[in-house]
mmCIF file of C-alpha atoms in Angstrom:
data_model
loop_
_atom_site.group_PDB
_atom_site.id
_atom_site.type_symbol
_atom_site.label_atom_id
_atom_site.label_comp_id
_atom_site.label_asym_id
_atom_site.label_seq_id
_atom_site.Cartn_x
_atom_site.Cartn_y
_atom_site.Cartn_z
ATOM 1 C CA UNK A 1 0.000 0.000 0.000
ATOM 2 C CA UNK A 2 1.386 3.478 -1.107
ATOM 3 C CA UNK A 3 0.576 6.521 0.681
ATOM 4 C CA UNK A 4 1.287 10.152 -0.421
ATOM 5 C CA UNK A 5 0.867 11.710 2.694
ATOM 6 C CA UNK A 6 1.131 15.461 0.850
ATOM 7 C CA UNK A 7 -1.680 16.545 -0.234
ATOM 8 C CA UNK A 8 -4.452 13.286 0.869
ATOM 9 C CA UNK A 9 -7.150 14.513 2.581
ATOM 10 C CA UNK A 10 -7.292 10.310 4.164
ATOM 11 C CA UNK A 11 -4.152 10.922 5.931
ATOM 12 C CA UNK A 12 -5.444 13.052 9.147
ATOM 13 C CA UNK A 13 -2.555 14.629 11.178
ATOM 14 C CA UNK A 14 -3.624 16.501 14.258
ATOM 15 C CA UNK A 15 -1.862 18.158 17.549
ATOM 16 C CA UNK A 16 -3.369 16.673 20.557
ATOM 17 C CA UNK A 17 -2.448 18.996 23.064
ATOM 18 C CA UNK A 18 -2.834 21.676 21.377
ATOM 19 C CA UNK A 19 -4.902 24.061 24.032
ATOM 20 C CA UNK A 20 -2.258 23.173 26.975
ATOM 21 C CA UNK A 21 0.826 24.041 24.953
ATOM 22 C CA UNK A 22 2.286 26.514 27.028
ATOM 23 C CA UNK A 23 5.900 28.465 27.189
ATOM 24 C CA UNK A 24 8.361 26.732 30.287
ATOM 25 C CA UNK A 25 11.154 28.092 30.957
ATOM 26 C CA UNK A 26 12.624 25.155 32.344
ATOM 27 C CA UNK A 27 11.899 22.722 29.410
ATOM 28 C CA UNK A 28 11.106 22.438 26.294
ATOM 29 C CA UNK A 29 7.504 21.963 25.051
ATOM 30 C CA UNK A 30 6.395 19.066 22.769
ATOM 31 C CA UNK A 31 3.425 19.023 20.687
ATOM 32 C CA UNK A 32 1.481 15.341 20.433
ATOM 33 C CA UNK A 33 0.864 14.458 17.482
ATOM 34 C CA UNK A 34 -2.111 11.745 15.732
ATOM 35 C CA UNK A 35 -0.973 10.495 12.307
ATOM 36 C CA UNK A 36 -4.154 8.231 11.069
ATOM 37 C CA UNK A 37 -5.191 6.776 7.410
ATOM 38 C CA UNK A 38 -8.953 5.563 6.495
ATOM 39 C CA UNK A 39 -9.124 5.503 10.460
ATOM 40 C CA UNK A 40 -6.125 3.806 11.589
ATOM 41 C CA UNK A 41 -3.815 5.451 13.632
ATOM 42 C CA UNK A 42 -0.176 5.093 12.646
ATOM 43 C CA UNK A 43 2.626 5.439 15.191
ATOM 44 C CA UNK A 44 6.275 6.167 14.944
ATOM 45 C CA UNK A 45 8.710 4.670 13.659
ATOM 46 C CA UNK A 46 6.754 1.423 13.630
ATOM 47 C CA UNK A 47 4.561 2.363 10.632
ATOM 48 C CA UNK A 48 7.646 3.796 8.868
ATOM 49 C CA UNK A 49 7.816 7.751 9.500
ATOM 50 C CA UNK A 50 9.506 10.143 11.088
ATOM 51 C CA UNK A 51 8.319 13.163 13.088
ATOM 52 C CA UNK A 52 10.069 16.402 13.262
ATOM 53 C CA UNK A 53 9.572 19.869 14.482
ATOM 54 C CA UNK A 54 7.537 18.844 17.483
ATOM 55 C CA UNK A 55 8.836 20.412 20.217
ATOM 56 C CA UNK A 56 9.702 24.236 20.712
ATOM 57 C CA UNK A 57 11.733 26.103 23.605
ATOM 58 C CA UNK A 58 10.248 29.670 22.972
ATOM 59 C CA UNK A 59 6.632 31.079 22.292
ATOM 60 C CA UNK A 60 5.468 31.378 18.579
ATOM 61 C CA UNK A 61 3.787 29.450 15.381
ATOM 62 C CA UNK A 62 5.989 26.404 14.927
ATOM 63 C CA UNK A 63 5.669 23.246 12.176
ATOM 64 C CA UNK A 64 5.211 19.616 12.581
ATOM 65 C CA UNK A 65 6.214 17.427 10.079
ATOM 66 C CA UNK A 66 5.633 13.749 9.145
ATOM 67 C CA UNK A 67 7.858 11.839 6.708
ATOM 68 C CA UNK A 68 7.970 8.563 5.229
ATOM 69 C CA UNK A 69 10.617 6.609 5.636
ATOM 70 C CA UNK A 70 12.553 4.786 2.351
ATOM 71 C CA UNK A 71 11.523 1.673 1.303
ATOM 72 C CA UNK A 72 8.296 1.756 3.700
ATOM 73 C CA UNK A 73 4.627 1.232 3.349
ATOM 74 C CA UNK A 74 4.383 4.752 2.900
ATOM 75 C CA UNK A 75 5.816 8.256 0.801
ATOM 76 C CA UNK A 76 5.881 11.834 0.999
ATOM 77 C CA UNK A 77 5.452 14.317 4.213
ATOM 78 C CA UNK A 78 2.036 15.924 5.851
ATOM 79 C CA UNK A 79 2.743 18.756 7.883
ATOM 80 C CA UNK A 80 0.424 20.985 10.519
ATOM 81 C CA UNK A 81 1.101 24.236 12.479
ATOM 82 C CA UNK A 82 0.631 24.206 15.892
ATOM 83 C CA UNK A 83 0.855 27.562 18.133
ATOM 84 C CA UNK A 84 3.000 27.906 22.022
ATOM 85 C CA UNK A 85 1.297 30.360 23.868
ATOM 86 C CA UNK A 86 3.012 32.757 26.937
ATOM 87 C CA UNK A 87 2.810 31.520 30.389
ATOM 88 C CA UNK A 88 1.141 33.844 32.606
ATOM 89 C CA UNK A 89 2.790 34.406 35.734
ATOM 90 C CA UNK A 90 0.975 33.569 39.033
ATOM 91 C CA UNK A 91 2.295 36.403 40.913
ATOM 92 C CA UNK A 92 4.539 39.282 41.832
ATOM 93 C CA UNK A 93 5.967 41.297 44.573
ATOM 94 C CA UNK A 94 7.405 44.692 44.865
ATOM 95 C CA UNK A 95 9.248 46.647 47.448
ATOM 96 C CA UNK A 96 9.886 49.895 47.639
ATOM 97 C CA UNK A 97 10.171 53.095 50.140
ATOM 98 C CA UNK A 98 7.980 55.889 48.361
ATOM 99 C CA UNK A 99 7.477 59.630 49.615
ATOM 100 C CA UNK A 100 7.634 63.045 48.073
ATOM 101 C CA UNK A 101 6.897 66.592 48.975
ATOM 102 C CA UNK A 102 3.734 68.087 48.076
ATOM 103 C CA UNK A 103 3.591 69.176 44.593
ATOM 104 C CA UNK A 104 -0.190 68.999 43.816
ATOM 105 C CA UNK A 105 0.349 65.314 41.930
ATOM 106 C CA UNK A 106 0.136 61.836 42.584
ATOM 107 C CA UNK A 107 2.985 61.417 40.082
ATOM 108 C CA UNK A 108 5.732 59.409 42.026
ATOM 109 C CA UNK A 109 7.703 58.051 38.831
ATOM 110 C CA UNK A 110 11.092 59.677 39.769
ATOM 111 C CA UNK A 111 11.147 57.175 42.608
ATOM 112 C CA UNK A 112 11.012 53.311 41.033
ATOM 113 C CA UNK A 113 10.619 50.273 43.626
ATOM 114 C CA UNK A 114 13.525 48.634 44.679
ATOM 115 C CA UNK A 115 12.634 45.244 43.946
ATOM 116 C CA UNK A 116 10.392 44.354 41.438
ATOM 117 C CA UNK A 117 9.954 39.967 41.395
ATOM 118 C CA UNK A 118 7.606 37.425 39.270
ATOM 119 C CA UNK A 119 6.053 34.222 39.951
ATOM 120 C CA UNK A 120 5.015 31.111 37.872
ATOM 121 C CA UNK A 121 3.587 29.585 40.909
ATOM 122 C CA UNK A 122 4.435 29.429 44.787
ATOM 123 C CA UNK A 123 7.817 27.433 44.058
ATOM 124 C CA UNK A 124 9.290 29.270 40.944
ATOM 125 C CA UNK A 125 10.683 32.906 40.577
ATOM 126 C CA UNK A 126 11.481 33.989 36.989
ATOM 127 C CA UNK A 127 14.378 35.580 36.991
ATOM 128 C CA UNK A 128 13.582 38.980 35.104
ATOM 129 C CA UNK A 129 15.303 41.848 33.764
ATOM 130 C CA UNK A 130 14.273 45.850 34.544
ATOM 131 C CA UNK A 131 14.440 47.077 30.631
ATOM 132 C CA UNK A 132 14.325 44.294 29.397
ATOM 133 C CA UNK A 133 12.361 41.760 30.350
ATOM 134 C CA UNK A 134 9.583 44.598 31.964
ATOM 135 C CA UNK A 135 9.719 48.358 32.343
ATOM 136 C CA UNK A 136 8.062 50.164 35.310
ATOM 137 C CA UNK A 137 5.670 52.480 33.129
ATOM 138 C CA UNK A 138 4.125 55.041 35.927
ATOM 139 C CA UNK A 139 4.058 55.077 39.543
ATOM 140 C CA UNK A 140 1.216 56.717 41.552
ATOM 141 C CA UNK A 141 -0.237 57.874 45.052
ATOM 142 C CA UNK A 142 -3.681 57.003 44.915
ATOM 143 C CA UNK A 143 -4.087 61.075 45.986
ATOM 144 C CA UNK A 144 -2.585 64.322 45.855
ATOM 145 C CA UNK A 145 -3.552 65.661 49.712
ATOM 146 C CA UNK A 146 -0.764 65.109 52.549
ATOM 147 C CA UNK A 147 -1.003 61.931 55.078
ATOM 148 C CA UNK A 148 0.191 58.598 55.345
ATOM 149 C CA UNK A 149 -0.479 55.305 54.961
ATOM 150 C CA UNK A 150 -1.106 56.100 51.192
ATOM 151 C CA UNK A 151 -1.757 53.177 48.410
ATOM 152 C CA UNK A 152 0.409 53.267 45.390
ATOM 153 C CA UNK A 153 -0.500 52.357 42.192
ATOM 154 C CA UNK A 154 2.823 50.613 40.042
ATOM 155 C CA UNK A 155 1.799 50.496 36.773
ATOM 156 C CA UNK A 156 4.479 47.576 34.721
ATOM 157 C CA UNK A 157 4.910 46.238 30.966
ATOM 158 C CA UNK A 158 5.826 43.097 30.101
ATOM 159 C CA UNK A 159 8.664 43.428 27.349
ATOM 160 C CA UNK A 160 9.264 39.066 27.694
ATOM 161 C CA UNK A 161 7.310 37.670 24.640
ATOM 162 C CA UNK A 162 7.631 33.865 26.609
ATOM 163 C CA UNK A 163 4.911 35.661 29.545
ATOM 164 C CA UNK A 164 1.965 37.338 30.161
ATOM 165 C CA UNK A 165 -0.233 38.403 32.806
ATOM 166 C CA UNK A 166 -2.833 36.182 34.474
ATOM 167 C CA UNK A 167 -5.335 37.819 32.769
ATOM 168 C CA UNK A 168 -3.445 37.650 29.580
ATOM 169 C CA UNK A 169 -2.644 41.356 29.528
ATOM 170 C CA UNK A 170 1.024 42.915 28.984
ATOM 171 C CA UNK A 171 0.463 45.587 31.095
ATOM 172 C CA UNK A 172 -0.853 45.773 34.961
ATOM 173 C CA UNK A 173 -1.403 48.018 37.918
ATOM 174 C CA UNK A 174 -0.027 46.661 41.156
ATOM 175 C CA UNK A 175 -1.962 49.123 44.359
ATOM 176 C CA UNK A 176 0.280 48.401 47.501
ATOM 177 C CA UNK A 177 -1.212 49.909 50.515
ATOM 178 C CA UNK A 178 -0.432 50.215 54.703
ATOM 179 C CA UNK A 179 2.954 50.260 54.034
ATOM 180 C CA UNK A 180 3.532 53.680 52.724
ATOM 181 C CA UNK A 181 4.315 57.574 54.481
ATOM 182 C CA UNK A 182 3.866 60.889 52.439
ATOM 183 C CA UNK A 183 5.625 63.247 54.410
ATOM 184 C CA UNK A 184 3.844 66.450 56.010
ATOM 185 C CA UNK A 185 4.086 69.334 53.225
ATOM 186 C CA UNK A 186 6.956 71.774 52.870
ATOM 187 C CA UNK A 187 5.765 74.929 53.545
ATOM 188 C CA UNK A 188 7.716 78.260 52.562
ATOM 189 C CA UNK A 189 7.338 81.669 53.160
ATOM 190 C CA UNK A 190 8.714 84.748 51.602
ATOM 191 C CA UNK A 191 9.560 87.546 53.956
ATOM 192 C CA UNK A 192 11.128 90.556 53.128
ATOM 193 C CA UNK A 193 14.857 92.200 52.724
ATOM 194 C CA UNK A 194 16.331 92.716 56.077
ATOM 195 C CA UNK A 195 18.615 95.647 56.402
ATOM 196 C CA UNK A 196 20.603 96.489 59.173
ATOM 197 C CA UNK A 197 21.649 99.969 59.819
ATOM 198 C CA UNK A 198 21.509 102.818 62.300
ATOM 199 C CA UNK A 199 18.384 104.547 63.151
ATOM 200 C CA UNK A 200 18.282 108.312 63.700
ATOM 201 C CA UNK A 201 15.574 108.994 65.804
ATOM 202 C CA UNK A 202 12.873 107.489 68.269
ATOM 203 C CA UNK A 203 9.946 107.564 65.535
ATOM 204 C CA UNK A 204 11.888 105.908 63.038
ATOM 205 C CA UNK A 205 12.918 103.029 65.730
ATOM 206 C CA UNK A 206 8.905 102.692 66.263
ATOM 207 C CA UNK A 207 8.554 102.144 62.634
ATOM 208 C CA UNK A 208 11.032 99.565 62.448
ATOM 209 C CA UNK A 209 9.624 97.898 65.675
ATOM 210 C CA UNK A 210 6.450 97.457 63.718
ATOM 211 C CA UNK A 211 7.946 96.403 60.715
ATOM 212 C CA UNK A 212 9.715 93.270 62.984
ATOM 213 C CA UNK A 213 7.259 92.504 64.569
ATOM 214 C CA UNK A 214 4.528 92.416 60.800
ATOM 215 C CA UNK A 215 7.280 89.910 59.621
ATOM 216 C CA UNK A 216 7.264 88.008 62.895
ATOM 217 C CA UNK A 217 3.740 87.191 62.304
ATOM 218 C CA UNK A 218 3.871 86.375 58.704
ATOM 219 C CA UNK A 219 6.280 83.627 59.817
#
């Protein structure tokens, strides 16, 4: 019996994992494949082919290939495209120490958090990259006014094509709360040119009594 796998529409090649093939980063991942003909299933090598391009170490579109071995039962190659998707991380943590004088903003991205980590699950950390792997796109208070315990908002990109978020988003806002302290606000005052020199007479040291004593209030 001669079978020319390209182009048959009797020789059905399928992925069988297809919705759980997911990006690892500490092993490769291999697509299952289902060679069959008139409804038999074929397997490898017994039945005299060869599989190749079934297993892929990064996410992306990647071929599987069939072909028939010389001299078999069977000629020619089928192929199919199978897709690895991102892994979404399980988790993250950040620590930071975030305060600023009182500017009328919530804007707090001149001060970035001192440790930014990712989680697959509750055993493994990916080891990531600031720049590279994931940028820190805005940090926030969650309000302009003076006072503590203030939440901030850490807004981060995933630059990594192998992850995503849980959600399956690139980008996500992290609020950390209770552990933050916005210091009281600066407050400065302008107060006029002090001179020292000699007075010449009591009425002019009255005036400059009252003049002291207008700034003393002012501060």
């Amino acid at each position: 019996m001669i079978l020319a796998l390209s182009g048959q529409t009797n020789a059905e090649l399928t992925i069988t994992n297809a919705d759980s093939l997911v990006y690892d980063p500490d092993q490769a991942v291999t697509a299952g494949d289902l060679l069959s003909y008139n409804g038999n299933v074929l397997n490898a090598p017994a039945d005299g082919y060869d599989v190749s391009g079934n297993t892929a170490t990064e996410v992306g579109t990647y071929t599987l290939t069939v072909t028939a071995q010389d001299k078999k039962n069977y000629k020619g190659t089928k192929s199919v495209t199978y897709e690895v998707k991102p892994c979404p991380l399980g988790a993250s943590t950040i620590e930071g120490s975030w305060s600023k004088t009182y500017d009328g903003t919530t804007d707090l991205s001149s001060v970035m958090p001192t440790t930014v980590k990712f989680y697959i699950d509750a055993e493994r950390e990916v080891s990531f990259t600031n720049g590279s792997d994931y940028s820190v796109e805005a940090v926030d208070f969650d309000s302009a006014a003076v006072g503590t315990d203030k939440t901030v908002t850490i807004k981060l990109k995933l630059l990594n094509k192998n992850y995503t978020f849980a959600d399956g988003k690139l980008v996500a806002e992290h609020p950390l709360s209770r552990c933050l302290y916005l210091p009281d606000m600066e407050i400065r005052i302008s107060v006029p040119q002090l001179r020292v020199r000699q007075l010449r007479s009591p009425q002019e040291a009255q005036t400059w009594i009252r003049s002291l004593q207008t700034v003393q209030k002012q501060l």
